[in-house]
């Protein structure tokens, strides 16, 4: 198991009111599987995915990522757990406008103080179908291409699991389908586990497993 969570809760305090964004979720993600999290707006999808990515800590419950318990770890220790295990694809792509596609993709390595290998970057750009856009700036790309840059950037440090919050949310139907096809290829060829949230039940059906949240709880699971 790459990720195992038991009894995960995340409560927010809003004045005197307690918002139970996540209210006792058990979840396990295995190597190489695609898991889609569905549910209405406000059901806790982003909250769950942020917990599983160690971007946020649970109010209660236990979480193990790549065999390490993450309870009570400091920010630096969490970065260490994420490194080489988790690749996160941001919904708004978060590309730097003045950097080329190649430079954006290699940026995480720079932050880690590592040198990018040109052949590896090229292989990843090829995997996401962006070889002919390597020298372009983000503003010269379509939405689907920007999304693929964000995916390539999440892949550069060799994660075992790719996490994407609404990766198709800003894309039209056809481009969204292409991104899902890319995820399937990555899972099949690279053995990557992929965890994504979506509002689109059609994309949900293409996953190996589906988890449906409502009011912070799992109400259906396949
Ligand atoms: N920082 C926060 N402070 C207070 N409440 C929050 C915070 N973040 C999320 N919530 C609340 O937690 C609940 C779950 O939010 P979450 O963002 O996980 O939903 P979601 O399923 O991702 O929704 P969407 O489909 O709209 O993205 C919502 O009621 C939201 O208002
Ligand atoms: Mg969300």
Short mmCIF file of C-alpha atoms and ligand atoms in Angstrom, two decimals:
data_model
loop_
_atom_site.label_atom_id
_atom_site.label_comp_id
_atom_site.label_asym_id
_atom_site.label_seq_id
_atom_site.Cartn_x
_atom_site.Cartn_y
_atom_site.Cartn_z
CA UNK A 1 0.00 0.00 0.00
CA UNK A 2 1.31 3.44 -0.92
CA UNK A 3 -1.16 5.36 1.18
CA UNK A 4 -3.30 4.13 4.07
CA UNK A 5 -5.62 6.35 6.09
CA UNK A 6 -7.90 5.30 8.93
CA UNK A 7 -10.60 7.37 10.58
CA UNK A 8 -9.40 10.55 8.92
CA UNK A 9 -11.12 13.66 10.21
CA UNK A 10 -10.52 17.30 9.37
CA UNK A 11 -12.53 19.82 11.29
CA UNK A 12 -12.44 23.58 10.75
CA UNK A 13 -13.55 26.08 13.34
CA UNK A 14 -15.61 28.94 11.91
CA UNK A 15 -16.52 31.15 14.86
CA UNK A 16 -18.57 28.96 17.18
CA UNK A 17 -19.39 26.54 14.37
CA UNK A 18 -17.36 23.40 13.64
CA UNK A 19 -17.19 22.51 9.94
CA UNK A 20 -16.67 18.78 9.58
CA UNK A 21 -14.97 18.87 6.17
CA UNK A 22 -13.92 15.25 6.61
CA UNK A 23 -15.65 13.10 9.18
CA UNK A 24 -14.06 9.66 9.48
CA UNK A 25 -12.70 8.35 6.17
CA UNK A 26 -10.79 5.10 5.64
CA UNK A 27 -8.83 4.94 2.41
CA UNK A 28 -6.06 2.84 0.87
CA UNK A 29 -4.23 3.50 -2.40
CA UNK A 30 -2.19 0.73 -3.99
CA UNK A 31 0.65 0.99 -6.52
CA UNK A 32 -0.41 1.43 -10.14
CA UNK A 33 -4.12 2.01 -9.58
CA UNK A 34 -6.22 4.96 -10.64
CA UNK A 35 -8.62 6.09 -7.94
CA UNK A 36 -11.23 8.79 -8.57
CA UNK A 37 -12.83 10.74 -5.74
CA UNK A 38 -16.27 12.07 -6.61
CA UNK A 39 -18.93 13.97 -4.70
CA UNK A 40 -20.83 17.25 -4.68
CA UNK A 41 -19.18 20.61 -4.09
CA UNK A 42 -18.20 20.92 -0.44
CA UNK A 43 -18.23 17.15 0.20
CA UNK A 44 -14.57 17.12 1.24
CA UNK A 45 -12.71 15.98 -1.90
CA UNK A 46 -10.00 18.67 -1.79
CA UNK A 47 -9.68 18.31 1.98
CA UNK A 48 -9.08 14.56 1.61
CA UNK A 49 -6.63 14.90 -1.24
CA UNK A 50 -4.66 17.57 0.67
CA UNK A 51 -4.42 15.27 3.69
CA UNK A 52 -3.28 12.32 1.59
CA UNK A 53 -0.66 14.57 -0.07
CA UNK A 54 0.59 15.75 3.35
CA UNK A 55 -0.22 19.36 2.43
CA UNK A 56 -2.50 19.49 5.47
CA UNK A 57 -2.72 17.45 8.69
CA UNK A 58 -5.77 15.54 9.95
CA UNK A 59 -7.60 16.64 13.10
CA UNK A 60 -7.89 12.95 13.97
CA UNK A 61 -7.01 9.61 12.44
CA UNK A 62 -3.88 7.84 11.24
CA UNK A 63 -2.14 8.23 7.91
CA UNK A 64 0.73 6.24 6.47
CA UNK A 65 2.46 7.35 3.26
CA UNK A 66 4.98 4.97 1.66
CA UNK A 67 5.24 3.09 4.94
CA UNK A 68 5.87 6.20 7.09
CA UNK A 69 3.40 7.44 9.67
CA UNK A 70 2.95 11.17 9.12
CA UNK A 71 1.30 12.03 12.44
CA UNK A 72 2.99 14.86 14.27
CA UNK A 73 5.73 15.40 11.67
CA UNK A 74 7.14 18.88 11.15
CA UNK A 75 6.82 20.74 7.85
CA UNK A 76 10.39 19.79 6.90
CA UNK A 77 9.77 16.13 7.73
CA UNK A 78 6.59 16.14 5.62
CA UNK A 79 8.54 17.54 2.66
CA UNK A 80 10.90 14.62 3.13
CA UNK A 81 8.00 12.11 3.09
CA UNK A 82 6.55 13.69 -0.06
CA UNK A 83 9.86 13.71 -1.91
CA UNK A 84 10.09 10.98 -4.51
CA UNK A 85 6.68 9.61 -3.49
CA UNK A 86 4.08 12.26 -4.25
CA UNK A 87 3.69 14.40 -7.34
CA UNK A 88 1.01 17.06 -7.01
CA UNK A 89 -0.79 18.60 -9.99
CA UNK A 90 -2.34 21.94 -9.14
CA UNK A 91 -5.76 22.72 -10.57
CA UNK A 92 -4.70 26.19 -11.73
CA UNK A 93 -1.49 24.68 -13.18
CA UNK A 94 0.68 27.20 -11.24
CA UNK A 95 3.17 27.62 -14.09
CA UNK A 96 5.72 30.42 -13.97
CA UNK A 97 4.94 32.73 -16.91
CA UNK A 98 8.51 33.73 -17.73
CA UNK A 99 9.89 30.18 -17.82
CA UNK A 100 9.71 27.86 -20.81
CA UNK A 101 7.91 24.52 -20.71
CA UNK A 102 11.21 22.72 -20.07
CA UNK A 103 12.21 25.17 -17.31
CA UNK A 104 8.81 24.88 -15.63
CA UNK A 105 9.03 21.09 -15.69
CA UNK A 106 12.55 21.09 -14.22
CA UNK A 107 11.78 23.65 -11.51
CA UNK A 108 11.08 21.13 -8.67
CA UNK A 109 14.56 19.65 -9.15
CA UNK A 110 16.08 23.11 -8.81
CA UNK A 111 14.30 23.55 -5.47
CA UNK A 112 15.76 20.22 -4.35
CA UNK A 113 19.21 21.39 -5.38
CA UNK A 114 19.39 18.71 -8.08
CA UNK A 115 20.50 19.02 -11.66
CA UNK A 116 18.03 18.11 -14.38
CA UNK A 117 19.10 15.51 -16.91
CA UNK A 118 18.12 16.70 -20.36
CA UNK A 119 17.30 13.17 -21.50
CA UNK A 120 14.94 12.59 -18.58
CA UNK A 121 13.11 15.89 -19.13
CA UNK A 122 12.82 15.05 -22.81
CA UNK A 123 11.40 11.60 -22.03
CA UNK A 124 8.78 13.08 -19.71
CA UNK A 125 7.83 15.77 -22.22
CA UNK A 126 7.44 13.03 -24.79
CA UNK A 127 5.27 10.96 -22.42
CA UNK A 128 2.87 13.88 -22.04
CA UNK A 129 3.02 14.77 -25.74
CA UNK A 130 4.78 18.14 -25.43
CA UNK A 131 8.06 17.54 -27.25
CA UNK A 132 7.28 20.17 -29.87
CA UNK A 133 6.40 22.77 -27.20
CA UNK A 134 9.51 22.39 -25.01
CA UNK A 135 10.82 25.91 -25.70
CA UNK A 136 7.47 27.70 -25.53
CA UNK A 137 6.21 29.96 -22.75
CA UNK A 138 3.00 29.07 -20.87
CA UNK A 139 1.04 31.91 -22.56
CA UNK A 140 1.77 30.28 -25.91
CA UNK A 141 0.00 27.07 -24.84
CA UNK A 142 -3.59 25.86 -24.77
CA UNK A 143 -5.29 24.93 -21.48
CA UNK A 144 -4.82 21.23 -22.13
CA UNK A 145 -1.15 21.76 -22.91
CA UNK A 146 -0.67 23.79 -19.70
CA UNK A 147 -2.30 20.98 -17.76
CA UNK A 148 0.15 18.54 -19.35
CA UNK A 149 3.09 20.78 -18.34
CA UNK A 150 1.75 20.69 -14.77
CA UNK A 151 1.59 16.88 -14.98
CA UNK A 152 5.11 16.66 -16.44
CA UNK A 153 6.40 18.88 -13.62
CA UNK A 154 4.76 16.56 -11.06
CA UNK A 155 6.49 13.59 -12.73
CA UNK A 156 10.01 15.03 -12.87
CA UNK A 157 11.05 13.92 -9.36
CA UNK A 158 9.93 10.33 -10.04
CA UNK A 159 6.90 10.00 -7.77
CA UNK A 160 5.07 6.74 -7.08
CA UNK A 161 1.74 8.48 -6.86
CA UNK A 162 0.38 11.39 -8.84
CA UNK A 163 -2.25 13.45 -7.05
CA UNK A 164 -4.50 15.78 -9.04
CA UNK A 165 -7.34 17.94 -7.72
CA UNK A 166 -9.85 18.36 -10.56
CA UNK A 167 -7.29 17.93 -13.34
CA UNK A 168 -9.99 18.23 -15.96
CA UNK A 169 -11.98 20.97 -14.22
CA UNK A 170 -10.69 23.81 -16.41
CA UNK A 171 -10.70 21.84 -19.66
CA UNK A 172 -13.28 21.12 -22.34
CA UNK A 173 -14.62 17.59 -22.73
CA UNK A 174 -12.25 16.45 -25.45
CA UNK A 175 -9.13 17.85 -23.73
CA UNK A 176 -10.30 16.34 -20.44
CA UNK A 177 -10.60 12.94 -22.10
CA UNK A 178 -7.05 13.28 -23.45
CA UNK A 179 -5.75 13.98 -19.92
CA UNK A 180 -7.57 10.91 -18.56
CA UNK A 181 -6.09 8.83 -21.42
CA UNK A 182 -2.64 10.17 -20.45
CA UNK A 183 -3.21 9.13 -16.81
CA UNK A 184 -4.16 5.62 -17.94
CA UNK A 185 -1.01 5.40 -20.03
CA UNK A 186 1.17 6.57 -17.11
CA UNK A 187 -0.45 4.05 -14.75
CA UNK A 188 -0.02 1.23 -17.25
CA UNK A 189 3.48 2.03 -18.49
CA UNK A 190 5.12 3.57 -15.42
CA UNK A 191 3.17 1.75 -12.70
CA UNK A 192 2.14 5.10 -11.22
CA UNK A 193 -0.77 5.27 -8.81
CA UNK A 194 -3.06 8.17 -9.68
CA UNK A 195 -5.45 9.82 -7.27
CA UNK A 196 -7.77 12.43 -8.70
CA UNK A 197 -10.92 14.30 -7.84
CA UNK A 198 -13.55 15.07 -10.43
CA UNK A 199 -17.13 16.26 -10.83
CA UNK A 200 -17.39 14.29 -14.04
CA UNK A 201 -18.91 10.83 -13.47
CA UNK A 202 -17.75 9.71 -16.92
CA UNK A 203 -14.11 10.27 -15.92
CA UNK A 204 -14.90 8.59 -12.61
CA UNK A 205 -16.04 5.48 -14.45
CA UNK A 206 -12.70 5.27 -16.26
CA UNK A 207 -10.80 4.90 -12.99
CA UNK A 208 -9.98 1.50 -11.51
CA UNK A 209 -11.84 2.48 -8.35
CA UNK A 210 -14.27 5.20 -7.41
CA UNK A 211 -14.87 6.73 -4.00
CA UNK A 212 -17.89 8.98 -3.52
CA UNK A 213 -17.92 11.49 -0.67
CA UNK A 214 -20.87 13.29 0.85
CA UNK A 215 -20.66 15.58 3.88
CA UNK A 216 -17.14 14.38 4.62
CA UNK A 217 -17.94 10.67 4.60
CA UNK A 218 -17.59 7.87 2.06
CA UNK A 219 -21.10 7.02 0.86
CA UNK A 220 -20.16 4.73 -2.01
CA UNK A 221 -17.07 2.86 -3.09
CA UNK A 222 -16.29 0.49 -5.98
N1 LIG B 1 -9.84 26.49 5.39
C1 LIG B 1 -11.14 26.21 5.61
N2 LIG B 1 -11.81 26.78 6.65
C2 LIG B 1 -13.08 26.48 6.91
N3 LIG B 1 -13.83 25.62 6.19
C3 LIG B 1 -13.23 25.02 5.15
C4 LIG B 1 -11.85 25.29 4.79
N4 LIG B 1 -11.55 24.53 3.71
C5 LIG B 1 -12.67 23.86 3.39
N5 LIG B 1 -13.67 24.14 4.25
C6 LIG B 1 -15.03 23.57 4.23
O1 LIG B 1 -14.91 22.16 4.21
C7 LIG B 1 -15.90 21.57 3.37
C8 LIG B 1 -15.22 20.70 2.32
O2 LIG B 1 -14.49 21.50 1.43
P1 LIG B 1 -13.67 20.91 0.21
O3 LIG B 1 -12.92 22.02 -0.39
O4 LIG B 1 -12.88 19.74 0.67
O5 LIG B 1 -14.84 20.41 -0.75
P2 LIG B 1 -14.77 19.83 -2.22
O6 LIG B 1 -15.49 18.52 -2.23
O7 LIG B 1 -13.37 19.83 -2.71
O8 LIG B 1 -15.65 20.88 -3.06
P3 LIG B 1 -15.49 21.40 -4.57
O9 LIG B 1 -16.09 20.31 -5.43
O10 LIG B 1 -16.32 22.64 -4.61
O11 LIG B 1 -14.06 21.63 -4.86
C9 LIG B 1 -16.69 22.74 2.79
O12 LIG B 1 -17.87 22.89 3.55
C10 LIG B 1 -15.77 23.93 2.96
O13 LIG B 1 -16.51 25.12 3.11
MG1 LIG B 2 -12.38 20.83 -4.28
#
